[in-house]
Amino acid sequence: MLEIVILGRGGQGAQTAGNQLAQAFFDSGLYVQTFSTYGGARRGTPVTSSLRVDADPIRLRCNITAADAMLCFDASLMDDAFYAQGSDEALIVVNSARPAEAFTPRARQRVLPVDGRAIAARNDMGKVVNSALLGAFAATLGRPGIDILAQVIETSAPAKKSQNVTAAREAYGLMAPVAEEATA
Amino acid sequence: MNAPANIETRQLLNGNHAVAWGVRLAKPDVTPVYPITPQTPILEKLIEFQSEGKFAAELLTPESEHSAMAACIAASATGARVFTATSSQGLLLMHELLHFAAGARAPIVMFNVNRTPASPWGFWPDQIDSLSQRDTGWVQLYSESPQDSLDTVIQAFRIAEGSMLPVMINHDAFYVSHSVEPVSVPAPGLIDEFLPRVERPMQLDTGAGQSLGAPIGQASWNRTRREMAAAMETVPGLTEAAASGWRAMTGRGGGVLEAYRMTGAEVVVLTMGSMAGTARDAVDRLRDEGIAAGLLKLRLFRPFPADELRAALAGVPCTIVLDRNYSPGMGGVLHQEAKAALYGTVGAPRMHGLLAGVGGVNVDVATIARLVRDYRNADPSPDAVWVE
């Protein structure tokens, strides 16, 4: 089973990203389960989206406590409690222009920063980073395939469908070689 | 196992949207609903269905849950099929009218999303909101998953209209209500056949002079409760019949109780709601370790299925009850009820009542497996123990 945690602030799209990623895995023929927890939906408060992916039906009804991979929309949320949610080998993608060395994960966790804001801006997406981050995250995981993900984004994006898709594809292309090197 | 694709379609739905799909298929006539976190997606989805012309019920949004339930009772008294949904504070605000609805023998179906009641304020999965309504005369069912919720809300109309009692179905906040998963949605034609319209013994009509719930004497009031008791006795049979009809159609679902790996079980986890899902994986892990563990999921809580529980646990040496609820001054509600049902019966198991996950605290596979290892040979205690 693949377990993923996505962390963002209310309004940034972490929950939407979790649902889109779940749809892409589901469309790839896998079982998925995604759920969000938040202490009352307010813009700006931390929102966690959890995602499980497996070849078999998923029966678990509990939190993810050792995620295989994590996606963080806001580097200011990366405290010790954040890293503690990941497994010792967790792959962590963070929306940040800073280098990987600027982060302090624990054990053998690896942090792969991606400048989602810059990619979003280049693709006429303003500050809306979720499609760019999803593309980078899929490249890091090696799944789901970018074409399936792009199809989900195109279907579900409420506006600027083509810009969302090109942002995801650009981030995927930028991250794929980095991820390959980091996970080699 | 699922029904063939030509009678069901598989969609990614969260638990609340799965409920809304079940309601759409059950075709109620009137749905008075007041929004509240984390129930609101049920109402939102019903409104979306209505805007698409796919849901024809009269959708009322009164100013409070109390008024929503008042509208439910009045609509039901005219013979309408009625659905509503709520959670926690909303359910508690309805309390007075929950007794009223049951006494009026209104076969309303209500979905409650289990959430911690204030104070302090919280939004976490905990079943004390609905369990504290256990004496109101409502049938209570607990769901484990989004699929279970869709399936159960449809079956609930059969149970309600067959017993003339209101039915409340419950699922846990977030772990079920906001959990997006593959859900099989039956074709509408199937449900029309499964849920035929039932003639009511009494239907208020402006053209005919009748009153419902007017003041009566002691003996007559007493008789209403004896009649409710007789109706409650029919509920386990109605629940099993609805479940077996559903299984014949879709291949899914349990009845009053659901047994998992109970063959030869020497220690049984008894629980309800979403905890049952995690417990399945814990049972598998324990079996792999050589511990003969099993799971009994209680799906019907009111009426309490005492006979079925006695039969399922006869000869089992040890039962561990996991309660995600707390009745202050007493303990876990399921533990109390199960103990009372088994007290004095031959071959009753040793029983441990564990308060696990009260307030939505996380209870994972490793935790359940550890609790079973720790308690399976422990001396029985009549009192509940805080474990997580």
Coordinates of N, CA, C and O in Angstrom, one line a residue, chain B residues 252-313:
Chain B
R252 N -23.4 -7.6 -1.7 CA -22.7 -6.9 -0.6 C -23.6 -6.8 0.6 O -24.8 -6.8 0.6
G253 N -22.8 -6.7 1.8 CA -23.4 -6.2 3.0 C -23.8 -7.3 4.0 O -24.1 -8.4 3.7
G254 N -23.8 -6.8 5.3 CA -24.2 -7.7 6.4 C -25.5 -7.3 6.9 O -26.1 -6.3 6.4
G255 N -26.0 -8.1 7.9 CA -27.3 -7.8 8.5 C -27.2 -7.1 9.8 O -26.6 -6.1 10.0
V256 N -27.8 -7.8 10.8 CA -27.8 -7.2 12.2 C -26.4 -7.1 12.8 O -25.9 -6.1 13.3
L257 N -25.7 -8.3 12.6 CA -24.2 -8.3 13.0 C -23.5 -8.8 11.7 O -24.0 -9.5 10.9
E258 N -22.2 -8.4 11.7 CA -21.4 -9.0 10.6 C -20.2 -9.7 11.2 O -19.4 -9.1 12.0
A259 N -20.0 -10.9 10.9 CA -18.9 -11.7 11.4 C -17.7 -11.7 10.5 O -17.9 -11.8 9.3
Y260 N -16.5 -11.5 11.0 CA -15.3 -11.6 10.2 C -14.3 -12.5 10.8 O -13.9 -12.2 12.0
R261 N -13.9 -13.5 10.2 CA -12.9 -14.5 10.7 C -13.3 -15.1 12.1 O -12.5 -15.2 13.0
M262 N -14.6 -15.4 12.2 CA -15.1 -15.8 13.5 C -14.9 -17.3 13.7 O -15.0 -17.8 14.9
T263 N -14.6 -18.0 12.7 CA -14.4 -19.5 12.8 C -13.3 -19.8 13.7 O -12.2 -19.4 13.5
G264 N -13.6 -20.5 14.8 CA -12.6 -20.9 15.8 C -12.0 -19.8 16.5 O -10.9 -20.0 17.2
A265 N -12.6 -18.6 16.5 CA -12.0 -17.5 17.2 C -12.0 -17.7 18.7 O -13.0 -18.1 19.3
E266 N -10.9 -17.4 19.3 CA -10.8 -17.4 20.8 C -10.8 -16.1 21.4 O -11.0 -15.9 22.6
V267 N -10.6 -15.0 20.6 CA -10.7 -13.7 21.1 C -11.4 -12.9 20.0 O -11.0 -12.9 18.9
V268 N -12.5 -12.2 20.4 CA -13.3 -11.5 19.4 C -13.3 -10.0 19.8 O -13.6 -9.6 20.9
V269 N -13.1 -9.2 18.7 CA -13.2 -7.7 18.9 C -14.7 -7.4 18.5 O -15.1 -7.7 17.4
L270 N -15.3 -6.7 19.4 CA -16.7 -6.3 19.2 C -16.7 -4.7 19.1 O -16.3 -4.1 20.0
T271 N -17.1 -4.2 17.9 CA -17.2 -2.8 17.8 C -18.2 -2.4 16.7 O -18.9 -3.2 16.2
M272 N -18.3 -1.1 16.5 CA -19.2 -0.6 15.4 C -18.7 0.6 14.7 O -17.8 1.3 15.3
G273 N -19.2 0.9 13.5 CA -18.8 2.1 12.8 C -17.4 1.8 12.1 O -17.0 0.7 11.9
S274 N -16.7 2.9 11.9 CA -15.5 2.9 11.1 C -14.4 2.0 11.7 O -13.5 1.5 11.0
M275 N -14.4 1.9 13.1 CA -13.4 1.2 13.8 C -13.3 -0.3 13.3 O -12.3 -0.9 13.3
A276 N -14.5 -0.8 12.8 CA -14.5 -2.2 12.3 C -13.6 -2.4 11.1 O -13.0 -3.5 11.0
G277 N -13.4 -1.3 10.3 CA -12.6 -1.5 9.1 C -11.1 -1.7 9.5 O -10.5 -2.7 9.1
T278 N -10.6 -0.9 10.4 CA -9.3 -1.0 10.9 C -9.1 -2.3 11.7 O -8.1 -3.0 11.5
A279 N -10.1 -2.7 12.4 CA -10.1 -4.0 13.2 C -9.9 -5.2 12.2 O -9.3 -6.2 12.6
R280 N -10.5 -5.1 11.0 CA -10.3 -6.3 10.1 C -8.8 -6.5 9.8 O -8.4 -7.7 9.8
D281 N -8.1 -5.4 9.5 CA -6.7 -5.6 9.3 C -5.9 -6.1 10.5 O -5.0 -6.9 10.4
A282 N -6.4 -5.6 11.7 CA -5.7 -6.1 12.9 C -6.0 -7.6 13.1 O -5.1 -8.3 13.6
V283 N -7.2 -8.0 12.8 CA -7.5 -9.4 13.0 C -6.6 -10.3 12.0 O -6.1 -11.3 12.4
D284 N -6.5 -9.8 10.8 CA -5.6 -10.5 9.9 C -4.2 -10.6 10.4 O -3.5 -11.6 10.3
R285 N -3.7 -9.5 11.0 CA -2.3 -9.5 11.5 C -2.2 -10.5 12.6 O -1.2 -11.2 12.7
L286 N -3.2 -10.5 13.5 CA -3.2 -11.4 14.7 C -3.2 -12.9 14.2 O -2.5 -13.7 14.8
R287 N -4.1 -13.1 13.3 CA -4.2 -14.5 12.7 C -2.8 -15.0 12.2 O -2.4 -16.1 12.3
D288 N -2.2 -14.0 11.5 CA -0.8 -14.3 10.9 C 0.2 -14.7 12.0 O 1.1 -15.4 11.8
E289 N 0.0 -14.1 13.2 CA 0.8 -14.3 14.3 C 0.5 -15.6 15.1 O 1.1 -16.0 16.0
G290 N -0.7 -16.2 14.7 CA -1.1 -17.5 15.3 C -2.1 -17.2 16.4 O -2.5 -18.2 17.2
I291 N -2.6 -16.0 16.6 CA -3.7 -15.7 17.6 C -5.0 -15.8 16.9 O -5.3 -15.2 15.9
A292 N -5.9 -16.7 17.4 CA -7.2 -16.9 16.8 C -8.2 -15.8 17.1 O -9.0 -15.9 18.0
A293 N -8.0 -14.7 16.4 CA -8.8 -13.5 16.6 C -9.9 -13.5 15.6 O -9.8 -14.0 14.5
G294 N -11.0 -12.8 16.0 CA -12.2 -12.6 15.1 C -12.8 -11.2 15.3 O -12.4 -10.5 16.3
L295 N -13.7 -10.8 14.4 CA -14.3 -9.5 14.6 C -15.8 -9.7 14.5 O -16.3 -10.4 13.6
L296 N -16.5 -9.0 15.4 CA -18.0 -9.0 15.3 C -18.3 -7.5 15.1 O -18.1 -6.7 16.1
K297 N -18.9 -7.1 14.0 CA -19.3 -5.7 13.8 C -20.8 -5.6 14.1 O -21.6 -6.4 13.5
L298 N -21.1 -4.8 15.0 CA -22.5 -4.6 15.3 C -23.1 -3.5 14.4 O -22.6 -2.4 14.4
R299 N -24.0 -3.9 13.5 CA -24.6 -2.9 12.6 C -25.9 -2.3 13.1 O -26.1 -1.1 13.0
L300 N -26.7 -3.1 13.7 CA -27.9 -2.6 14.3 C -27.7 -2.5 15.8 O -27.4 -3.4 16.5
F301 N -27.8 -1.2 16.3 CA -27.6 -1.0 17.7 C -28.9 -0.8 18.5 O -29.0 -1.2 19.7
R302 N -30.0 -0.3 17.9 CA -31.3 -0.2 18.5 C -32.3 -0.7 17.5 O -32.3 -0.2 16.4
P303 N -33.1 -1.7 17.8 CA -33.1 -2.4 19.1 C -31.8 -3.2 19.2 O -31.2 -3.6 18.2
F304 N -31.3 -3.4 20.5 CA -30.1 -4.0 20.7 C -30.3 -5.5 20.4 O -31.1 -6.2 20.9
P305 N -29.4 -6.1 19.5 CA -29.6 -7.5 19.0 C -29.1 -8.5 20.0 O -28.1 -9.2 19.7
A306 N -29.7 -8.6 21.2 CA -29.2 -9.4 22.3 C -29.1 -10.9 21.9 O -28.1 -11.6 22.1
D307 N -30.2 -11.4 21.3 CA -30.3 -12.8 20.9 C -29.1 -13.1 19.9 O -28.4 -14.1 20.1
E308 N -29.0 -12.3 18.9 CA -28.0 -12.5 17.9 C -26.6 -12.5 18.5 O -25.7 -13.3 18.1
L309 N -26.4 -11.6 19.4 CA -25.0 -11.4 20.1 C -24.7 -12.6 20.9 O -23.6 -13.2 20.9
R310 N -25.8 -13.1 21.7 CA -25.6 -14.3 22.5 C -25.2 -15.5 21.6 O -24.3 -16.3 22.0
A311 N -25.9 -15.6 20.5 CA -25.6 -16.8 19.6 C -24.2 -16.7 19.0 O -23.4 -17.6 19.0
A312 N -23.8 -15.4 18.6 CA -22.5 -15.3 17.9 C -21.3 -15.5 18.9 O -20.3 -15.9 18.5
L313 N -21.6 -15.1 20.2 CA -20.5 -15.2 21.2 C -20.5 -16.4 22.0 O -19.6 -16.6 22.9

